Coordinates of C-alpha atoms in Angstrom, one line a residue:
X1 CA -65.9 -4.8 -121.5
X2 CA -63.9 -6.1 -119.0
X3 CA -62.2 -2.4 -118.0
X4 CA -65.5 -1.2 -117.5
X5 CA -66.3 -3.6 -115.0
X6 CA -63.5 -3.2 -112.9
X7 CA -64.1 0.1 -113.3
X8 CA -67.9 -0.3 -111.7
X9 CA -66.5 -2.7 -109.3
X10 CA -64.0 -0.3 -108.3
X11 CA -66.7 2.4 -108.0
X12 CA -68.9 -0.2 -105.9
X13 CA -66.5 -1.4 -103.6
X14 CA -65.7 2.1 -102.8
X15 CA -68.8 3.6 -102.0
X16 CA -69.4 0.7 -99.7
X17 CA -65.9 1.7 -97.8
X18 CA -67.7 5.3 -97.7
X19 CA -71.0 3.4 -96.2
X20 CA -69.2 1.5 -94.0
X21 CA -66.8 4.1 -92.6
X22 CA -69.7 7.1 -92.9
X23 CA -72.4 4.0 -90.5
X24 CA -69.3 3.6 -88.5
X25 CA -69.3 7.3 -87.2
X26 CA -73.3 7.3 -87.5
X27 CA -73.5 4.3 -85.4
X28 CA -71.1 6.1 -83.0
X29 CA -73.7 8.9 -82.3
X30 CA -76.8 6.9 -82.7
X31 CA -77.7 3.2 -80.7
X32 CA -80.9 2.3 -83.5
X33 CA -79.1 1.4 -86.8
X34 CA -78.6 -2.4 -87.6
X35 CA -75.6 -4.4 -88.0
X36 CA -73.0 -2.5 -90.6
X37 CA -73.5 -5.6 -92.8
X38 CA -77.1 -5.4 -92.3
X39 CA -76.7 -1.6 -93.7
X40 CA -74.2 -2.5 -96.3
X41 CA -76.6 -5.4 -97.9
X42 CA -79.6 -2.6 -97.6
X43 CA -77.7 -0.5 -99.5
X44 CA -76.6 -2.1 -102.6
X45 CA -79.7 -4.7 -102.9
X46 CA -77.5 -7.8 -102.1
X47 CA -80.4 -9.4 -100.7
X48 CA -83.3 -9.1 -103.4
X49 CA -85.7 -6.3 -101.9
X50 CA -88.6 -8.8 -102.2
X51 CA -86.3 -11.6 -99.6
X52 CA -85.5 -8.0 -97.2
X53 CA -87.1 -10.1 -94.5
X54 CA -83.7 -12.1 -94.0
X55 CA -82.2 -9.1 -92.9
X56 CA -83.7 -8.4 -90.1
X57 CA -84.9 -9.7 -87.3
X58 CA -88.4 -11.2 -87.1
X59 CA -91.1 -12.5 -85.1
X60 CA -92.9 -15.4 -85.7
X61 CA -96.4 -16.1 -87.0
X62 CA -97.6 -20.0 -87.0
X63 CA -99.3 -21.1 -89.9
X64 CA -103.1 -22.4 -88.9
X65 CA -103.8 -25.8 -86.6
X66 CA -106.8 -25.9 -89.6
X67 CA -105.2 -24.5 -92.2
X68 CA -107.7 -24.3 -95.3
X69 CA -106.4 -25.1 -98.8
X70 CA -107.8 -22.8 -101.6
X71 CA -109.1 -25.5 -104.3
X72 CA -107.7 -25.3 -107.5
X73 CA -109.1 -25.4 -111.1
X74 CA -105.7 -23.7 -113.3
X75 CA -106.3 -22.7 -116.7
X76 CA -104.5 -20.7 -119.3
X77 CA -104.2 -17.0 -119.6
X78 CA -104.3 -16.5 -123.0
X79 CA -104.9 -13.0 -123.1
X80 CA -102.8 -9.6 -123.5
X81 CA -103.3 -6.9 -120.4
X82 CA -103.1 -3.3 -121.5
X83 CA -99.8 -1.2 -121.1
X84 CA -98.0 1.9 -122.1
X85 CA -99.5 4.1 -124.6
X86 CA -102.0 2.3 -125.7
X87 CA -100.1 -1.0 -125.8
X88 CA -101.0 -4.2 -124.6
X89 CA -98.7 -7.2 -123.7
X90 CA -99.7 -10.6 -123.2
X91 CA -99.6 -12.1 -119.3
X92 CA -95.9 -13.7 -119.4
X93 CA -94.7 -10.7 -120.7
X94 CA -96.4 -8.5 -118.5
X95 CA -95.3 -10.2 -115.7
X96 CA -91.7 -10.2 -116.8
X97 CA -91.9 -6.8 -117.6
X98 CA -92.7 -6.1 -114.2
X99 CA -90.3 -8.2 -112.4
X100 CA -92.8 -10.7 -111.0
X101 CA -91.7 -13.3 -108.8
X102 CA -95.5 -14.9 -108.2
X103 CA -98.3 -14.2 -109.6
X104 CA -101.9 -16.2 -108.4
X105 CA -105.3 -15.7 -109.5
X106 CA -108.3 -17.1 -107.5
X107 CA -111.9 -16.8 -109.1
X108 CA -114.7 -17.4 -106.8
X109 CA -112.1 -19.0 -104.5
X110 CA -110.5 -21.2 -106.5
X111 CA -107.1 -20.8 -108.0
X112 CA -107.3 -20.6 -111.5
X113 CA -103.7 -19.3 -112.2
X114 CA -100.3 -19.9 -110.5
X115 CA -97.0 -18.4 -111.4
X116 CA -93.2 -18.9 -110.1
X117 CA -90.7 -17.2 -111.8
X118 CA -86.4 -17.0 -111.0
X119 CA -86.9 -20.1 -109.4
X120 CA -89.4 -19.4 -106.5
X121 CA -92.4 -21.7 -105.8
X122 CA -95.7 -21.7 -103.7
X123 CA -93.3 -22.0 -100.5
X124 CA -91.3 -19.1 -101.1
X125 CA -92.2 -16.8 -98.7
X126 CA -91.8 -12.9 -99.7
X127 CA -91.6 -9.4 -98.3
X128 CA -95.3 -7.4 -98.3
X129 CA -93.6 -3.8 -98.1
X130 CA -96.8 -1.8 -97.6
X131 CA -99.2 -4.7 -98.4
X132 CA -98.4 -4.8 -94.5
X133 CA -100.7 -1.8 -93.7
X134 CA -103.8 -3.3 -95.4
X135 CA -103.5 -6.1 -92.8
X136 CA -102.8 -3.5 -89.8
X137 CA -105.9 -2.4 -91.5
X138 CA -107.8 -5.4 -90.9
X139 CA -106.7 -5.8 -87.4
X140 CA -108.3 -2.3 -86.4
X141 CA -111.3 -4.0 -87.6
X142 CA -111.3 -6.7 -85.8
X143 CA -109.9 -4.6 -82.5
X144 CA -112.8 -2.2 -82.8
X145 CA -115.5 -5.2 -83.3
X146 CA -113.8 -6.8 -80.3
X147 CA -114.2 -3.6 -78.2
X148 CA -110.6 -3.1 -77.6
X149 CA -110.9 -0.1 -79.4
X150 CA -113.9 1.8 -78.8
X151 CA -114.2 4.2 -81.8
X152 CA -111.7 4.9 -84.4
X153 CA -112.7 9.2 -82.9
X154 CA -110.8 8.0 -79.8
X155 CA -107.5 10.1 -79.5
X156 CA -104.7 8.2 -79.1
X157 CA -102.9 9.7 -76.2
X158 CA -106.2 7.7 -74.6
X159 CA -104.1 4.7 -75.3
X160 CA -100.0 5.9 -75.8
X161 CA -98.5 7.3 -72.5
X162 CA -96.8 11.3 -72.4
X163 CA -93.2 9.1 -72.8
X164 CA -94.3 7.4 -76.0
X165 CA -95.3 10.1 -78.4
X166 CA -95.1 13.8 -78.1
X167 CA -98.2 15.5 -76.4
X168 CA -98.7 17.4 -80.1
X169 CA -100.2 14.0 -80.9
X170 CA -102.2 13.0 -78.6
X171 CA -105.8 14.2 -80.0
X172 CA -105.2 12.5 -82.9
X173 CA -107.6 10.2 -83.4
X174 CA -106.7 6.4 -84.9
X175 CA -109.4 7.2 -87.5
X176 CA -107.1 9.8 -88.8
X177 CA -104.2 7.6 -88.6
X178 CA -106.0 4.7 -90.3
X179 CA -107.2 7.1 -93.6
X180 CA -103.0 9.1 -93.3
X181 CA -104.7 12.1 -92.0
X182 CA -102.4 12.8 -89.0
X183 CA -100.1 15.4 -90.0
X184 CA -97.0 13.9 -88.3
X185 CA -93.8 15.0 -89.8
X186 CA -92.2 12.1 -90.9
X187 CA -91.4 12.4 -95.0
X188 CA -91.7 9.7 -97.2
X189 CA -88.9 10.0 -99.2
X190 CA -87.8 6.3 -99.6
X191 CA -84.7 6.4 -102.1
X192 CA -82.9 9.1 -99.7
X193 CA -80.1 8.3 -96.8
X194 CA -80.0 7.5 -93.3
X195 CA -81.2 11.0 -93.1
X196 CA -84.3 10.3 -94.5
X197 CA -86.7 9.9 -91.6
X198 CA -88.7 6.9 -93.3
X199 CA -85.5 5.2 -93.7
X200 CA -84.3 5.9 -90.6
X201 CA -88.0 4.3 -89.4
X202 CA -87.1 1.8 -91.4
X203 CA -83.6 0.0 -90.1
X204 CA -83.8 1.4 -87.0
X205 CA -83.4 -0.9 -83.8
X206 CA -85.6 1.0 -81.5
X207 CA -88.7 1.8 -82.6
X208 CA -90.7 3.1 -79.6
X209 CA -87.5 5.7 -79.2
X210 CA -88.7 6.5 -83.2
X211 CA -91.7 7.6 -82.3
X212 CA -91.0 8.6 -78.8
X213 CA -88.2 11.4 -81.1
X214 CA -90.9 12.6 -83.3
X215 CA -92.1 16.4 -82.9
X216 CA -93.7 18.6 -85.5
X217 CA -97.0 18.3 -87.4
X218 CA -97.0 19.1 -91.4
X219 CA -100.5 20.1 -91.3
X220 CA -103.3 20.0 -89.0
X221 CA -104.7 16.4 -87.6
X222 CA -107.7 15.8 -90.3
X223 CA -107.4 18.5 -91.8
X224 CA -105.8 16.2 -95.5
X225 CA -104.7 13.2 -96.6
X226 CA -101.2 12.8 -96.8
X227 CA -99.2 9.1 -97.6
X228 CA -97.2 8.5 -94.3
X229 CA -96.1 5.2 -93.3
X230 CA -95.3 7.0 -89.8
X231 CA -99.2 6.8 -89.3
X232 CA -99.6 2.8 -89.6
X233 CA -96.8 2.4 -87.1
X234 CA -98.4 4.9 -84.5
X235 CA -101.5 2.9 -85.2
X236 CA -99.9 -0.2 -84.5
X237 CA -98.8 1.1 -81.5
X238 CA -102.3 1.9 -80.4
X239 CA -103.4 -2.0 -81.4
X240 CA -100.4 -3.4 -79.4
X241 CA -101.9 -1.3 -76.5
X242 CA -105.6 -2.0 -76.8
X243 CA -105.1 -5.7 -77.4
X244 CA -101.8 -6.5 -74.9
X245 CA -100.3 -8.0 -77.6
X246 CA -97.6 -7.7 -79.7
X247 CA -98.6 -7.5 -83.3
X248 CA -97.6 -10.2 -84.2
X249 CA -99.4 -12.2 -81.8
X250 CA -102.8 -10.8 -82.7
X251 CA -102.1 -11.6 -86.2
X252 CA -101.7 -14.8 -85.7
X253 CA -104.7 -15.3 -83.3
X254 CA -107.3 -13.3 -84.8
X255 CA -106.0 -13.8 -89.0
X256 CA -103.4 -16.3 -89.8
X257 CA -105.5 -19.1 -87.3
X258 CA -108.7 -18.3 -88.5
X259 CA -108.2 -17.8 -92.0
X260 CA -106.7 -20.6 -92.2
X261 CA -103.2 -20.2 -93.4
X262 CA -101.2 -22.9 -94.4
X263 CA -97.8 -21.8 -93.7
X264 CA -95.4 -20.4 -91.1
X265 CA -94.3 -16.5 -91.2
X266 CA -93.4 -13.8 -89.9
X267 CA -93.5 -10.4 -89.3
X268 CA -90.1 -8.3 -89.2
X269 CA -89.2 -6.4 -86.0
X270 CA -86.7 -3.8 -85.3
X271 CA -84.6 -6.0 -82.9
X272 CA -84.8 -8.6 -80.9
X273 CA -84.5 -6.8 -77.5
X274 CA -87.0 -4.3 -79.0
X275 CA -89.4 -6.6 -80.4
X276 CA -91.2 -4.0 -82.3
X277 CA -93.2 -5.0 -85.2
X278 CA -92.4 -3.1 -88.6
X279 CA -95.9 -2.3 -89.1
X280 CA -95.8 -0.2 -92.2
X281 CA -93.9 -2.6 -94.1
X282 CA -93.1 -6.4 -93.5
X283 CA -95.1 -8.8 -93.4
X284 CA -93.2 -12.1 -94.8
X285 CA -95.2 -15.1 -96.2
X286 CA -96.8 -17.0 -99.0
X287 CA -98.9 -15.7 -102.3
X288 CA -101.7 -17.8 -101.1
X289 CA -101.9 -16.7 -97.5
X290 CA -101.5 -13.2 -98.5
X291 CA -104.4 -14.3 -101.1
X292 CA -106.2 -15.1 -98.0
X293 CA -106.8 -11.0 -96.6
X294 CA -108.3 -10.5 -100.2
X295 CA -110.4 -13.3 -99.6
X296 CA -111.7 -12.2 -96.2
X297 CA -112.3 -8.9 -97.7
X298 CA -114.4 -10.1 -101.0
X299 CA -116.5 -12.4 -98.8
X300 CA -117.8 -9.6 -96.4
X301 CA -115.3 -10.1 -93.5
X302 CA -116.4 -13.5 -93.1
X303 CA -114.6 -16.7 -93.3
X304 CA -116.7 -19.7 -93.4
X305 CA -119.7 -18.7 -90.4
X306 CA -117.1 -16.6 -88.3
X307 CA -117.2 -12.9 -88.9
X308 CA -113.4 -11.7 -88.3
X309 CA -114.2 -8.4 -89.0
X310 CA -117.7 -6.3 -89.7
X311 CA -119.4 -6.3 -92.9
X312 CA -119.5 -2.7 -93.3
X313 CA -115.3 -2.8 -92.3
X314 CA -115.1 -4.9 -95.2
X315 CA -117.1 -2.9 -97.8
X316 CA -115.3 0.1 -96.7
X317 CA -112.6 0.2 -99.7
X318 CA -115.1 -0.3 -102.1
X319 CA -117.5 2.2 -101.8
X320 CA -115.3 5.2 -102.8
X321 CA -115.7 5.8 -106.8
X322 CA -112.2 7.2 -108.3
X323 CA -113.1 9.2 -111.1
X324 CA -109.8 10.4 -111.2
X325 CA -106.3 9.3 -113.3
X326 CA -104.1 8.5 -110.0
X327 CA -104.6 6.0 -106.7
X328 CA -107.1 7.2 -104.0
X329 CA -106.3 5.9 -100.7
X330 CA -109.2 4.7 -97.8
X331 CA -108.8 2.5 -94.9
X332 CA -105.3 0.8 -95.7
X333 CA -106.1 0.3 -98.9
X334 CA -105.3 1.7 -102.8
X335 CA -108.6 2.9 -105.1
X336 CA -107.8 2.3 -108.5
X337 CA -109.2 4.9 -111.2
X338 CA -112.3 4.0 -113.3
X339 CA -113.7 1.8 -110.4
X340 CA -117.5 2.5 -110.1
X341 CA -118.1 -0.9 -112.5
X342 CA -115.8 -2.9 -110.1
X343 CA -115.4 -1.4 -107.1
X344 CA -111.9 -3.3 -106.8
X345 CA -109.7 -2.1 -104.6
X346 CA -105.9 -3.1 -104.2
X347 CA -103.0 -3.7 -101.1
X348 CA -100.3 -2.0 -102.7
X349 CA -96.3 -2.2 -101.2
X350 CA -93.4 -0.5 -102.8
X351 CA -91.6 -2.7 -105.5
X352 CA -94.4 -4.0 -106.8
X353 CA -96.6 -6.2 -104.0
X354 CA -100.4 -6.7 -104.5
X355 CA -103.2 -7.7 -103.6
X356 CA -106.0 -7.0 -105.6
X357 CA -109.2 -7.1 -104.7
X358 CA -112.3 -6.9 -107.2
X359 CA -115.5 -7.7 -105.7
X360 CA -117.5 -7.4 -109.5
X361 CA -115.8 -10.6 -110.7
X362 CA -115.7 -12.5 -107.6
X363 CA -111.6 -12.4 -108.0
X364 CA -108.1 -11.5 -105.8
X365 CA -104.8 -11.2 -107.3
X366 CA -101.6 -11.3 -105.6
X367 CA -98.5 -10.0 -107.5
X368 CA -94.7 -10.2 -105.9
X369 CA -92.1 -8.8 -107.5
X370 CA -88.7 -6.9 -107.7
X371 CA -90.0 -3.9 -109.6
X372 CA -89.3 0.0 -109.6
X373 CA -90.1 2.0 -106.4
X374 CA -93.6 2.9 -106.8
X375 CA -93.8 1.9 -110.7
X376 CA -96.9 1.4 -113.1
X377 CA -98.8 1.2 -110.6
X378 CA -102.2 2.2 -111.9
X379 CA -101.5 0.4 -115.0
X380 CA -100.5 -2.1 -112.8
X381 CA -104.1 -2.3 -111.5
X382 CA -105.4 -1.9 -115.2
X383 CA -104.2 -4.8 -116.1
X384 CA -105.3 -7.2 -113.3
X385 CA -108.6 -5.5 -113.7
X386 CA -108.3 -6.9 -117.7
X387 CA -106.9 -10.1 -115.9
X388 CA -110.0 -10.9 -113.5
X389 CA -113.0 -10.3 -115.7
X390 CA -111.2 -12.7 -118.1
X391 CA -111.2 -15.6 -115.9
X392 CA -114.8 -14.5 -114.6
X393 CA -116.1 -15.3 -118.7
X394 CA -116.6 -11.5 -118.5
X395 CA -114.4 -10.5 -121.3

């Protein structure tokens, strides 16, 4: 059909004139969009969404000084995971179906499966999306058993100055920014425009003028839970203030060194004069060291004899029971229907990140992949559920 491809390559190449020409007059009005390349290649998915991080700029994490190698013990998955409509499809397949890049299983901390697919490896690094709030999570923990924070009641404007976030803000209190209880009026619309304000969060090149811009509450503070990546980046904003680091920095000092993570990463910024970490969405490294928060997690928020963060902060995402058919949401982290067996819990980041938690079976999951924006989840969940009490000799 070779018409038909010049014909979409026609269509292509002039939509990206339209981009071009329409960031050209945007960036002419507006000083916190990237490069017009950088817009182009977010546009049209030149760069796989799961490699995003080599788009933008990024600060650096070090891997460990000690880092600690997960033992491994691999064996088949000869199993099928359920699917649609009653379906079921073995692990390969259900991985390809879902555009999986890696997928590693680790059973009573050893890895017992390991996946590459489209020629990645155990070095690849990847793009967390929102995976990335479940470890902004973590570092609230370890901030509040630190006393940097004091209480997760504390309002915010204790911490961000009357320059930094509009004064309708400042009662709200990081508790309520932690569990998406805020009410600030940023929608989360991710497949819209530059006018979109959560993709205008995400490209832009100033960060602190993001949030410093922002007026208007959608509901009361506390008053519901509403999904808003706005809320992890105010919170982060708090931690950068409590701690006198940038994000980035405490990661690596209070996670990435102790847990013991065995390879460099990063964490993407809005710019390098700015130096603002993309809190809601982008942390880049490894399916074993993102393994590793799950880890921390299912072994009480210890690693080894050091407790990085409480033990009650740890068994916080598994004490909710989701009777329900959809995702409930606590601390950072995704709730998974027809829990009260496992009490798992899962990181969950657009395009299909994971990493699932499930405290029954002794087991964490990480899955990165190229999938659909915010696709089969649940059944997503399902199946890694199926997945860990197999390798646990649970059935």
């Amino acid at each position: 059909m070779p018409n038909a491809n010049l014909s979409q390559l026609v269509a292509r190449s002039t939509a990206a004139l339209l981009l071009l020409l329409a960031a050209a007059e945007i960036g002419r009005r507006a000083a916190d969009l990237p490069s017009l390349p950088a817009l182009v290649d977010l546009q049209f998915d030149l760069t796989p969404r799961s490699q995003s991080y080599k788009v933008f700029d990024n600060s650096p994490i070090a891997r460990s000084s000690h880092p600690r190698p997960l033992p491994t013990a691999l064996q088949p998955l000869d199993i099928s995971v359920p699917w649609k409509d009653g379906s079921s499809l073995p692990v390969i397949d259900f991985l390809k179906t879902t555009s999986a890049h890696a997928f590693l299983v680790v059973q009573d901390g050893r890895v017992v499966y390991e996946r590459y697919i489209d020629g990645y490896d155990a070095n690849s690094r990847f793009t967390s999306f929102s995976v990335a709030k479940s470890f902004v999570s973590a570092l609230t923990g370890v901030a509040l058993a630190q006393g940097r924070i004091k209480s997760l009641q504390e309002p915010i404007g204790n911490y961000l100055k009357s320059d930094e976030i509009n004064p309708a803000y400042a009662n709200i209190t990081i508790g309520e920014l932690l569990d998406m209880r805020s009410g600030i009026d940023v929608d989360e619309d991710y497949e819209g425009s530059l006018t979109s304000p959560v993709v205008r969060m995400f490209v832009s090149t100033d960060l602190h003028a993001f949030v410093a811009g922002r007026h208007g509450l959608r509901f009361e503070p506390g008053s519901r839970y509403e999904y808003r990546s706005v809320d992890t980046l105010v919170l982060s904003r708090v931690l950068a203030r409590a701690t006198g680091m940038h994000l980035a920095t405490y990661a690596q000092a209070q996670l990435w060194e102790p847990l013991g993570m065995e390879q460099d990463a990063s964490w993407s910024v809005d710019s390098q004069k700015h130096g603002v970490e993309k809190a809601f969405c982008c942390i880049n490294t490894t399916a074993r060291d993102f393994a590793r928060l799950g880890l921390l997690y299912l072994n009480e928020g210890r690693i080894g004899e050091r407790q990085i963060v409480s033990t009650a902060w740890a068994a916080e995402p598994r004490l909710p029971v989701n009777n329900g058919t959809v995702l409930d949401y606590r601390d950072g982290w995704w709730i998974p229907p027809g829990n009260a067996a496992d009490r798992d819990f899962s990181a969950v980041g657009v395009f299909g990140q994971y990493i699932y938690v499930n405290p029954a079976t002794r087991t964490v999951i990480v899955k990165l992949s190229d999938y659909g924006v915010e696709q089969d989840e649940v059944l997503t969940m399902l199946a890694m559920r199926r997945i860990s009490h197999y390798v646990a000799g649970k059935g």
